[in-house]
Tab-separated table of C-alpha atoms and ligand atoms in Angstrom:
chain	number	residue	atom	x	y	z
A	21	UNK	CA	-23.834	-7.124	7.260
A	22	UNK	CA	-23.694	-9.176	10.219
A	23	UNK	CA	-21.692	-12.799	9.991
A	24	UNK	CA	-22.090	-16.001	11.553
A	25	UNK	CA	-18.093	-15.438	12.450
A	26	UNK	CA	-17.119	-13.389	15.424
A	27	UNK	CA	-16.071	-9.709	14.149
A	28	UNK	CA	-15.144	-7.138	16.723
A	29	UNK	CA	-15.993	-4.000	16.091
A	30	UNK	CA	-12.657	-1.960	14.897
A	31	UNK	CA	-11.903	-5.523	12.956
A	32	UNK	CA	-10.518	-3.881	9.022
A	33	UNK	CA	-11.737	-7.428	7.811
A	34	UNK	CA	-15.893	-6.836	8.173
A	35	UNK	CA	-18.167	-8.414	5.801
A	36	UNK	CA	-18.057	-5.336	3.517
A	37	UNK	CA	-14.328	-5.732	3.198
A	38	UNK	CA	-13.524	-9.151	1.876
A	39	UNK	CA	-9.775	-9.114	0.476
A	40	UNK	CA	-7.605	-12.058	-1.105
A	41	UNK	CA	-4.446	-12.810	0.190
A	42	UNK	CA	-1.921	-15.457	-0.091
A	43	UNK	CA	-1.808	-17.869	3.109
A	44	UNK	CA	0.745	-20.669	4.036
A	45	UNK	CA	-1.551	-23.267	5.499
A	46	UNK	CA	-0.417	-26.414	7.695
A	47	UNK	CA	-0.896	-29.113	5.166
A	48	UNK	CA	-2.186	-27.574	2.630
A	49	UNK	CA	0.572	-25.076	1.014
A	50	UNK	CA	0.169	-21.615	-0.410
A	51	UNK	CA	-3.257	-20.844	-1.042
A	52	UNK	CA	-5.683	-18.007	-1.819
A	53	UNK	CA	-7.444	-17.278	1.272
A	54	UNK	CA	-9.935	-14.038	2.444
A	55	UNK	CA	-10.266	-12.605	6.057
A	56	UNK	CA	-12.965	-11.858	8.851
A	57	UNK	CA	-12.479	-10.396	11.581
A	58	UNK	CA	-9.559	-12.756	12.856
A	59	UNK	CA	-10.603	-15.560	11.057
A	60	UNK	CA	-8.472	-16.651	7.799
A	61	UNK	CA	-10.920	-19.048	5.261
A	62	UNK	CA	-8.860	-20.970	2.642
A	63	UNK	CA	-10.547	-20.557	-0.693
A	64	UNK	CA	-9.304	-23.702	-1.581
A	65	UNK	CA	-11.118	-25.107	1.300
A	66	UNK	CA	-14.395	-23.232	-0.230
A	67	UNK	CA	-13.903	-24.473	-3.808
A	68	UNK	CA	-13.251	-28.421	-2.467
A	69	UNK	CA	-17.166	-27.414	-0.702
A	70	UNK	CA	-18.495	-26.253	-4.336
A	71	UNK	CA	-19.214	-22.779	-3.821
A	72	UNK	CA	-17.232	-21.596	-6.664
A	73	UNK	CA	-18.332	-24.671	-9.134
A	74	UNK	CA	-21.086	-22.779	-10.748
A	75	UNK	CA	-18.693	-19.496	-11.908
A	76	UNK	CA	-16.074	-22.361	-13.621
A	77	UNK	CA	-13.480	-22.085	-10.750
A	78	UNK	CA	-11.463	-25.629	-10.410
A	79	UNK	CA	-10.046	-26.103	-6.283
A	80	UNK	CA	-6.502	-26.034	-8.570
A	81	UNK	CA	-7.382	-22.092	-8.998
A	82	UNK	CA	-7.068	-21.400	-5.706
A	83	UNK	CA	-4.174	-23.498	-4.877
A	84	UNK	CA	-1.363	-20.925	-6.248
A	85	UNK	CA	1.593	-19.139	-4.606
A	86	UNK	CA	0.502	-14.980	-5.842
A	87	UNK	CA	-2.961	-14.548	-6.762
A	88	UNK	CA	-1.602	-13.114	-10.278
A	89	UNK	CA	-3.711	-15.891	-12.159
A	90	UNK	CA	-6.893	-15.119	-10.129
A	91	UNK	CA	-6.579	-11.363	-10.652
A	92	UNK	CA	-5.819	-11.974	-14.414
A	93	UNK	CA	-9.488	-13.779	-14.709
A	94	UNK	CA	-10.806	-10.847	-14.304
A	95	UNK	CA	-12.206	-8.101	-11.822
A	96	UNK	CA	-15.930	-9.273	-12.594
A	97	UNK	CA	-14.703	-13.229	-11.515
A	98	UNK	CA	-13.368	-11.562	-7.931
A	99	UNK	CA	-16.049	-9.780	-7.511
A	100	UNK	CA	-18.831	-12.772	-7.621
A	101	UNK	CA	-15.718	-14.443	-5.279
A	102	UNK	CA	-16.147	-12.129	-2.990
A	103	UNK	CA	-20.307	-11.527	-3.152
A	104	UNK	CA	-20.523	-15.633	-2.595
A	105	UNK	CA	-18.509	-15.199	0.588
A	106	UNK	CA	-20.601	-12.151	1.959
A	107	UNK	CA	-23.642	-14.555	1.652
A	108	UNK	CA	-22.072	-17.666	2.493
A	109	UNK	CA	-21.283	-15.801	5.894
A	110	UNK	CA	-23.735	-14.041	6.521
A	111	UNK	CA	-25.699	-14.601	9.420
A	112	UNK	CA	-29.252	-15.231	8.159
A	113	UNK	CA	-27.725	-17.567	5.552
A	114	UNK	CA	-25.898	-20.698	6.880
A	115	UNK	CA	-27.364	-23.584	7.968
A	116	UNK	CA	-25.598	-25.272	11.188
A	117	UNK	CA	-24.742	-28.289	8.788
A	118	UNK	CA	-22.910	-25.963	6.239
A	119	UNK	CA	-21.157	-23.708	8.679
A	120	UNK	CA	-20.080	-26.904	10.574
A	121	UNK	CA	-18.430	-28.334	7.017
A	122	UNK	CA	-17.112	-24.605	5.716
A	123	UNK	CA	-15.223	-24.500	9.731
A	124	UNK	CA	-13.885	-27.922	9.454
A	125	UNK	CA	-12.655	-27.726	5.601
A	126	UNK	CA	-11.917	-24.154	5.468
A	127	UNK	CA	-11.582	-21.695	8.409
A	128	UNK	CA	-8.131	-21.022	10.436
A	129	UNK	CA	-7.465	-18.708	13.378
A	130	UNK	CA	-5.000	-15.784	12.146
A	131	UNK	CA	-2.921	-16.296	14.059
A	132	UNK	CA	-2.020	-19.573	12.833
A	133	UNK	CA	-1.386	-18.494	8.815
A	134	UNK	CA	1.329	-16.836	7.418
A	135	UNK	CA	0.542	-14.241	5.236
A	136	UNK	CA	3.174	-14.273	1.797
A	137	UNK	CA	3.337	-12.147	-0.718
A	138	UNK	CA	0.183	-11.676	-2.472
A	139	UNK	CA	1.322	-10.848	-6.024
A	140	UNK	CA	4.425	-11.347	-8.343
A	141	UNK	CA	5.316	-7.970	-8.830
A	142	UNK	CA	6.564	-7.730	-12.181
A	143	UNK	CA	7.339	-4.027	-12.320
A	144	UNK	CA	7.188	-1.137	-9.573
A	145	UNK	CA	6.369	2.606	-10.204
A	146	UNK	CA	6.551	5.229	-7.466
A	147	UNK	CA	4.658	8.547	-8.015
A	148	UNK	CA	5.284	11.485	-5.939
A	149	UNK	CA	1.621	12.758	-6.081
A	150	UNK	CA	0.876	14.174	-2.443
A	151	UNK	CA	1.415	17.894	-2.904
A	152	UNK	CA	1.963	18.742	0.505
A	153	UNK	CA	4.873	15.864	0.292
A	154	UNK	CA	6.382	17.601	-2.383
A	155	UNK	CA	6.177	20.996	-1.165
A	156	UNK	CA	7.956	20.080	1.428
A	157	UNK	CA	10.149	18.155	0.438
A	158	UNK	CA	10.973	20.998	-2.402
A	159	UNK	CA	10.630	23.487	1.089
A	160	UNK	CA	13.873	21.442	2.684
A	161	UNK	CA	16.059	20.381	-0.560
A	162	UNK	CA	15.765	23.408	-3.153
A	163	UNK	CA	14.253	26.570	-2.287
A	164	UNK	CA	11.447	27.414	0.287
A	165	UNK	CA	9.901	30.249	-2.180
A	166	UNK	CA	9.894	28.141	-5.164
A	167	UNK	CA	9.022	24.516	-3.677
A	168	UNK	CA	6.984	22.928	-6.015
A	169	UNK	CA	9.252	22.561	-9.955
A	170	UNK	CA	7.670	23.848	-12.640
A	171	UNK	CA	5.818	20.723	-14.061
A	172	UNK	CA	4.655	19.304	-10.755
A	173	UNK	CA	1.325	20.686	-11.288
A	174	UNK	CA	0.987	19.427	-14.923
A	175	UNK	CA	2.490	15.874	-14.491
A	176	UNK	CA	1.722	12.936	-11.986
A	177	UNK	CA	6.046	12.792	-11.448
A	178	UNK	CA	6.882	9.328	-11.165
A	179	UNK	CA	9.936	7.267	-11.583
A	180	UNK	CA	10.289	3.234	-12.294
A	181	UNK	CA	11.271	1.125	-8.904
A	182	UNK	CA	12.777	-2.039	-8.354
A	183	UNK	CA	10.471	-5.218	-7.514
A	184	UNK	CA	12.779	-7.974	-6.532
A	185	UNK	CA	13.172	-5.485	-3.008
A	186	UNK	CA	9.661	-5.362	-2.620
A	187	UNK	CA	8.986	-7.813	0.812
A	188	UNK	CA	5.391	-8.547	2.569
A	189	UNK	CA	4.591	-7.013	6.321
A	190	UNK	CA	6.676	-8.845	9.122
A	191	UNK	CA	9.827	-8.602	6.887
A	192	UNK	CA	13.106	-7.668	9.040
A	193	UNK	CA	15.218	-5.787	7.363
A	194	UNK	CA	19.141	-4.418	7.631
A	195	UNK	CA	20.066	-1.092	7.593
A	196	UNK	CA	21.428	-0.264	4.342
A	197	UNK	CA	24.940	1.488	4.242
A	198	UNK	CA	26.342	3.694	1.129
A	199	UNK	CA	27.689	6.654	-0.435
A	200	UNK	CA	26.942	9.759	1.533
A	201	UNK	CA	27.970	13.160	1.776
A	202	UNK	CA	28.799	15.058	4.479
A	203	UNK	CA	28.043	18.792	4.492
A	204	UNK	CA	31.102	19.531	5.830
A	205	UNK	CA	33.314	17.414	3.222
A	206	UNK	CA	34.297	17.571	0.177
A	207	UNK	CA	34.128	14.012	-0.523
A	208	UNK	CA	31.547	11.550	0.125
A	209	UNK	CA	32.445	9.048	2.464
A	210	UNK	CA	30.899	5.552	3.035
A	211	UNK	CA	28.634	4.633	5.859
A	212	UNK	CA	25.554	3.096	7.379
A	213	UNK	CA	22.317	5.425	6.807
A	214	UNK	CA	22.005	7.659	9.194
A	215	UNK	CA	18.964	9.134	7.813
A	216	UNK	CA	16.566	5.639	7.134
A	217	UNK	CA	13.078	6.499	6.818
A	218	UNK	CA	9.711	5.575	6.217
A	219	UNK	CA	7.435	6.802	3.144
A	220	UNK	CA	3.831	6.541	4.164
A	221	UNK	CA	2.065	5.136	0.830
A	222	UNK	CA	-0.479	3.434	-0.710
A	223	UNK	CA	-0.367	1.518	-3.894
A	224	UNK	CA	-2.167	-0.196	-6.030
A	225	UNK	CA	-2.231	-3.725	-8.175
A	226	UNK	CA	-3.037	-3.611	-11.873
A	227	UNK	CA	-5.542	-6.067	-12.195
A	228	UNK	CA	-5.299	-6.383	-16.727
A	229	UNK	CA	-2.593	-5.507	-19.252
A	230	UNK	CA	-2.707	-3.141	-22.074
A	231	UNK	CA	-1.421	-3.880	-25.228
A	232	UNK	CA	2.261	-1.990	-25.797
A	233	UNK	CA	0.922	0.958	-27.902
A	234	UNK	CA	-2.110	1.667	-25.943
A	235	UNK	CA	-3.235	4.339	-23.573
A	236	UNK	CA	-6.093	3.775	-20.172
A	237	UNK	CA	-8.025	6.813	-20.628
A	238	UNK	CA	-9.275	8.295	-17.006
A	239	UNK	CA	-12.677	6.765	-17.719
A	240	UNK	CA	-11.122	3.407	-17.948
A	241	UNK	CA	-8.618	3.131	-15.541
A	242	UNK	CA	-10.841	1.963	-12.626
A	243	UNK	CA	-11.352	-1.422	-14.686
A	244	UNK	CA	-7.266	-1.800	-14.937
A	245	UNK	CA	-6.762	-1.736	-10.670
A	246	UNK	CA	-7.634	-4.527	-9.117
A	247	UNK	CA	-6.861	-3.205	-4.994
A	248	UNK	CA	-5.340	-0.839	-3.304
A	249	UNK	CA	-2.539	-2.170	-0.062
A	250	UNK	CA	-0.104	-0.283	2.288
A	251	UNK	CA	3.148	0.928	0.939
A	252	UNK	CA	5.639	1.600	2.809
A	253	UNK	CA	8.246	2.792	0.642
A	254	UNK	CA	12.341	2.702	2.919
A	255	UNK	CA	14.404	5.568	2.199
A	256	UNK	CA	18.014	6.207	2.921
A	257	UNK	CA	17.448	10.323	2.751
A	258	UNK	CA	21.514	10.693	3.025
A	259	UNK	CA	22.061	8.191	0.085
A	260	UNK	CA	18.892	10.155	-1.261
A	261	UNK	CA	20.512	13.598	-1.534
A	262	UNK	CA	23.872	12.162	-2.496
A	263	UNK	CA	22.761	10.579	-5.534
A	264	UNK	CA	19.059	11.539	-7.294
A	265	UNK	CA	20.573	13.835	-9.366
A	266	UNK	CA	20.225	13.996	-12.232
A	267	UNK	CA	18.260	10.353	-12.553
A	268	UNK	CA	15.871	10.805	-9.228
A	269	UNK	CA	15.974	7.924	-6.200
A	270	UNK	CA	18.775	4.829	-6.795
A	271	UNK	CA	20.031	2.674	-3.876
A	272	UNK	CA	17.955	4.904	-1.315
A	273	UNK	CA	14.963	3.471	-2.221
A	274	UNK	CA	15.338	-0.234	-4.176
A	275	UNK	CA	16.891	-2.290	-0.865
A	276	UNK	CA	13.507	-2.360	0.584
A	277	UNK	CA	9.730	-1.456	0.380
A	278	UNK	CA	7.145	-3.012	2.329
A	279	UNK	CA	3.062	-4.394	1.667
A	280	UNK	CA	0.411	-5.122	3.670
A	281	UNK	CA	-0.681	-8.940	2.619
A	282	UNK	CA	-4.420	-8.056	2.023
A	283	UNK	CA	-5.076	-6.193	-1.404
A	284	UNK	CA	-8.685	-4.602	-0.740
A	285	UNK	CA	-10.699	-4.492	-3.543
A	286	UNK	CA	-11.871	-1.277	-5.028
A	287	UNK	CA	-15.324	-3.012	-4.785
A	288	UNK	CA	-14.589	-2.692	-1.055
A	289	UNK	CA	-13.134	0.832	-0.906
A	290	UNK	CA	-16.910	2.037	-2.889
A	291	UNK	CA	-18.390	3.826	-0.097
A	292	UNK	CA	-15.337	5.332	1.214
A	293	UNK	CA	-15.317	7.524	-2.447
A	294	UNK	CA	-14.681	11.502	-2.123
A	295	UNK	CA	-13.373	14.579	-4.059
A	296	UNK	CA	-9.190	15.284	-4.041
A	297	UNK	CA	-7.790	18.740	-4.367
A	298	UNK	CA	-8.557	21.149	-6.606
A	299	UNK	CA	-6.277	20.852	-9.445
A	300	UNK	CA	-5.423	24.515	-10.658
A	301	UNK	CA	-4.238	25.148	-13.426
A	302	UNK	CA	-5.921	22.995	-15.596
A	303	UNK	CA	-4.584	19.953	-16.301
A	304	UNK	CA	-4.562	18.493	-20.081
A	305	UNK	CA	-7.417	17.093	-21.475
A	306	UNK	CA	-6.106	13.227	-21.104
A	307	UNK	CA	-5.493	14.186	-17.199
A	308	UNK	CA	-8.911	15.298	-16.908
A	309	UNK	CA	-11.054	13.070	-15.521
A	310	UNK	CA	-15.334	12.688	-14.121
A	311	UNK	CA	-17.037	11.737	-10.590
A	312	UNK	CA	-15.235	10.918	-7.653
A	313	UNK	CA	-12.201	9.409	-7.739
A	314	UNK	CA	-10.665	9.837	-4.290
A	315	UNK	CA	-10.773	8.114	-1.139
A	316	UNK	CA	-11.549	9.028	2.547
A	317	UNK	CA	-9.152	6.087	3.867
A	318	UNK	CA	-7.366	6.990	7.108
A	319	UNK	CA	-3.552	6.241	7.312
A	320	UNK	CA	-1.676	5.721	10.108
A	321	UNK	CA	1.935	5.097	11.126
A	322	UNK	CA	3.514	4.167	14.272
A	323	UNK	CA	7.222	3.273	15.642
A	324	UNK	CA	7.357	0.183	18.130
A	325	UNK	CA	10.763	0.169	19.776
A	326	UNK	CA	12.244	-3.310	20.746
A	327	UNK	CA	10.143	-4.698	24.045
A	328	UNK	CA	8.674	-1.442	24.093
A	329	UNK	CA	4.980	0.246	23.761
A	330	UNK	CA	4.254	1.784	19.873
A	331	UNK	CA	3.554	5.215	19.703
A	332	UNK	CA	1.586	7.067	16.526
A	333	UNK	CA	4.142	9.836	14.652
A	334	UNK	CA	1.673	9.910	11.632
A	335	UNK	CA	-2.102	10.552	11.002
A	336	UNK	CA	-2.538	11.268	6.989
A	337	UNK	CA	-5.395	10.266	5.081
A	338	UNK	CA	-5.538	8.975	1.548
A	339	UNK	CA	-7.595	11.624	0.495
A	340	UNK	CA	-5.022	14.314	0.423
A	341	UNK	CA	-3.380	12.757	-2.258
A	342	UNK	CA	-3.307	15.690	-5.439
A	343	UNK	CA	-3.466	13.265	-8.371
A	344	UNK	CA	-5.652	10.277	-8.514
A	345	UNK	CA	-4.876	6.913	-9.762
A	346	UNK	CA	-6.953	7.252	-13.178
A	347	UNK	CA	-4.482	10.166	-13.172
A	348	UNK	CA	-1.842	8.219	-12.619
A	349	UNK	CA	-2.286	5.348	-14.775
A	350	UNK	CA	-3.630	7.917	-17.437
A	351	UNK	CA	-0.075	9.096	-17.447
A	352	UNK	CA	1.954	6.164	-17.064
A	353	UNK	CA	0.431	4.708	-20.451
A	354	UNK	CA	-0.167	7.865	-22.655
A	355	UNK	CA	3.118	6.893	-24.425
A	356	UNK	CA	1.880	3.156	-24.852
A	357	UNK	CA	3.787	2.150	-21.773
A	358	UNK	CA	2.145	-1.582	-21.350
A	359	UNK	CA	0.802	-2.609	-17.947
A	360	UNK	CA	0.934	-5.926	-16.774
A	361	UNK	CA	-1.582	-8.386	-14.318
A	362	UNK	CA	0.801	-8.026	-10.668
A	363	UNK	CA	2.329	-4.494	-11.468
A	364	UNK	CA	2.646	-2.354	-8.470
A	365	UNK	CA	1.984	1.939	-8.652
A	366	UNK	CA	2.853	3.360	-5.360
A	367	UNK	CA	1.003	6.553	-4.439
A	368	UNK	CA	4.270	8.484	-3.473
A	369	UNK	CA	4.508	9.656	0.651
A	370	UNK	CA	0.669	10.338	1.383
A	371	UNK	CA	1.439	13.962	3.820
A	372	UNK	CA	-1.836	15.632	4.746
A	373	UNK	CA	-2.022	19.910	5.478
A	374	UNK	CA	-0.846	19.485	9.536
A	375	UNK	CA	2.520	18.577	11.037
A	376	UNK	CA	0.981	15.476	12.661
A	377	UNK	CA	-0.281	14.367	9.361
A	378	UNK	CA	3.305	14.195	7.286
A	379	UNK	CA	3.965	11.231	5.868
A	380	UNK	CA	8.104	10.723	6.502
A	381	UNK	CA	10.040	11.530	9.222
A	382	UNK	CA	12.140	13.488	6.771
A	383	UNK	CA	8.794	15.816	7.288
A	384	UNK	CA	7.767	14.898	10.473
A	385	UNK	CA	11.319	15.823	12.388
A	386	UNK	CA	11.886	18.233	9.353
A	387	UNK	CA	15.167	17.229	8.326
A	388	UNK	CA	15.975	16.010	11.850
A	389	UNK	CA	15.815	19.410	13.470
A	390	UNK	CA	12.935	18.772	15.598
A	391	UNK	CA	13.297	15.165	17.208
A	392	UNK	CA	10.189	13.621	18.158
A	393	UNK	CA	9.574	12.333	21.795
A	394	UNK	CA	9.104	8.985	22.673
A	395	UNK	CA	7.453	7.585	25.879
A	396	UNK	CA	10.601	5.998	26.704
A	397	UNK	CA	12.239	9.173	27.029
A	398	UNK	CA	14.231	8.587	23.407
A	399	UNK	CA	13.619	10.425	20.734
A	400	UNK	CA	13.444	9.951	17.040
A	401	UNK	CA	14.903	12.184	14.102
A	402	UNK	CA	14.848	9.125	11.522
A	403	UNK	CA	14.613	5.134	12.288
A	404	UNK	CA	16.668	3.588	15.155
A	405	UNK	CA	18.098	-0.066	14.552
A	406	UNK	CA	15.844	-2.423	15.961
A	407	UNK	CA	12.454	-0.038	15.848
A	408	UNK	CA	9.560	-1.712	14.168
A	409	UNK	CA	8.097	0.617	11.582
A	410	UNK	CA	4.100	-0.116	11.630
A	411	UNK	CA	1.642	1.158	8.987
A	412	UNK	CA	-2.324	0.780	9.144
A	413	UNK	CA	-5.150	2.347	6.960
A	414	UNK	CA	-9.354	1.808	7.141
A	415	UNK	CA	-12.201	3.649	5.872
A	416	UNK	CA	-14.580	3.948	7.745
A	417	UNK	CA	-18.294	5.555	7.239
A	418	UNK	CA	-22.133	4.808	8.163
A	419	UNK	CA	-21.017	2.449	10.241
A	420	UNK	CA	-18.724	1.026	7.807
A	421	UNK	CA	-15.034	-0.200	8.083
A	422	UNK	CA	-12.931	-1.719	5.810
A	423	UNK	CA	-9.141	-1.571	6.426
A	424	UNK	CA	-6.154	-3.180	5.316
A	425	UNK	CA	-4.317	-4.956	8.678
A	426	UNK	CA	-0.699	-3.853	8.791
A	427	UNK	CA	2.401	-3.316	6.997
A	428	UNK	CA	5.182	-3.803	9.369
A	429	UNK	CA	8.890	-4.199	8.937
A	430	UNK	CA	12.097	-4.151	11.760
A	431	UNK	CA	14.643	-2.739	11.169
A	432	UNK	CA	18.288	-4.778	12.191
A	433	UNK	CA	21.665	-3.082	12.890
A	434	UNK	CA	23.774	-2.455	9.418
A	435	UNK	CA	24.647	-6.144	8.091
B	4	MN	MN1	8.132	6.745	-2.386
């Protein structure tokens, strides 16, 4: 699809793509806005024009701090949203009078907007569902020959987060300090992470509730996510090894976990749809699942020291990822566990087969024992105060891209 707006060609925010977001514009407030190529439009600005009149949207709709209201009117309503735009800016389709009206009411450079957060998260779940991830991960902390426990293979392992922490890309955030243990000690001592890391995820927005009692079956579980953005989860792997047992992740993981501010649509994500893994053995029958329910979306992070040039550390690739978020959600609400409109499911640290691919630097530097260069003749065993951790993901096929911008956070010194 080719648009009357400029798009260069690695742009994540083609015509195919289409996200919502929450914008602060000049003037206007918080409001629902969508992206191409660098150009923000305010929704608002689109519903004040009339385009939306006809599905029953008021200009109010789109005036809103989270888009929780808009995703709770359904996935259908979005996805007419976001087929109105494609036309609207499509290249064959605009008369110079319209486009001259839709740039003066509703069109802003990127640049210009802040992106907030784009949902009220009302609960957070982390799974742990890459199985290279947990291999090695079970490879460093338990034992090598028997890394994966017992139920891995039978259960998408997850545990329940904390929301409040949860902060939008270009959030700056302290170094946590804590309880940690010294191998050498016999006491823990307390300290400033020495060990802060990234977790290179994905997650997803539930886009409607379940009633407490009820179950999403596999089948259904498409129609209960709304997007997909880029999680990246902060760990404090010293904290970490102190404390998870016998309860799993506390205080190394709930002072901080970053989102892009674009959630892509799973309308969008269609043609980037593949196979996973082989699951073997078996998994029960509610677990089991038909078609394709992967996707080929590449994930990328990189390290940006202060005033100095980024360099990549990961390359991983959603498609790695063992169970699936039917699977996922299948799970979460087989007891009746209730979803609701806003609630976050991270994928757990997306690590691919190859050392380049791991998704932590827990993995990447395994355990610290092999640093990784940088250009600047530094190296890197976990996060340095004052690095900027930068996360990017896009599918891309048939000439396709659809990606979802950035999920960056800095890291300060230890308040
Ligand atoms: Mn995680």
């Amino acid at each position: 699809m080719k648009s009357w707006i400029e798009i260069e060609a690695d742009s994540d925010f083609s015509m195919e793509n289409i996200p919502f977001g929450i914008g602060l514009i000049q003037g206007n407030g918080k409001c629902i806005c969508t992206r191409i190529g660098d150009t923000v439009i305010d929704l608002a600005g689109m519903a004040r024009l009339g385009y939306f009149d006809h599905l029953g949207f008021k200009v109010s709709d789109f005036e809103k701090p989270v888009l929780n209201d808009f995703i709770s009117k359904g996935k259908k309503s979005a996805s007419r949203i976001r087929t109105i735009i494609q036309e609207c800016f499509m290249e064959s389709n605009s008369s110079d009078s319209d486009m001259a009206l839709i740039k003066q009411m509703a069109l802003h450079n990127a640049s210009e907007i802040q992106m907030l957060m784009p949902v009220l998260v009302g609960d957070y779940t982390d799974f742990y569902s890459s199985i290279e991830h947990a291999t090695n991960v079970g490879m460093m902390f338990r034992d090598p020959a028997n890394a994966l426990l017992p139920n891995w293979r039978h259960i998408p392992v997850g545990y329940h987060g904390r929301a409040s922490s949860i902060v939008v890309s270009g959030a700056e955030i302290h170094r946590p300090k804590g309880q940690i243990k010294p191998a050498t000690s016999e006491f823990p001592v307390f300290s400033p992470t020495m060990q802060l890391d990234f977790e290179l995820e994905t997650a997803f927005v539930i886009g409607k509730e379940n009633p407490l009692g009820d179950s999403i079956s596999t089948a259904e579980a498409e129609e209960y996510i709304f997007g997909m953005v880029l999680f990246n989860d902060l760990s404090a792997r010293d904290i970490q090894s102190w404390e998870y047992v016998p309860l799993g992740p506390f205080l190394s993981k709930n002072f901080a976990s970053v989102i892009s501010p674009w959630i892509v649509t799973l309308d969008a994500l269609e043609p980037f749809r593949c196979n996973g893994p082989g699951q073997q053995p078996e998994v029960l029958p509610y677990l089991q699942f038909d078609g394709e329910r992967n996707f080929d979306i590449n994930l990328q992070v990189r390290i940006k020291p202060e005033n100095k040039e980024e360099t990549i550390v990961s390359k991983s690739n959603f498609k790695y990822m063992y169970w699936n978020m039917s699977q996922q959600l299948a799970h979460h609400t087989i007891n009746g566990c209730n979803m609701r409109v806003g609630d976050l499911c991270g994928s757990g640290t997306i690590s691919g087969p190859d050392a380049e691919s791991y998704g932590s630097m827990l993995e990447l530097t395994w355990k610290g024992t092999k640093p990784i260069a940088m250009p600047d003749g530094s190296e890197r065993k976990f996060i340095n105060d004052n690095d900027t951790v930068i996360m990017r993901g896009f599918g891309k096929k048939d000439g396709i891209r659809v990606g979802f911008g950035e999920a960056n956070v800095k890291i300060l010194p230890v308040k």
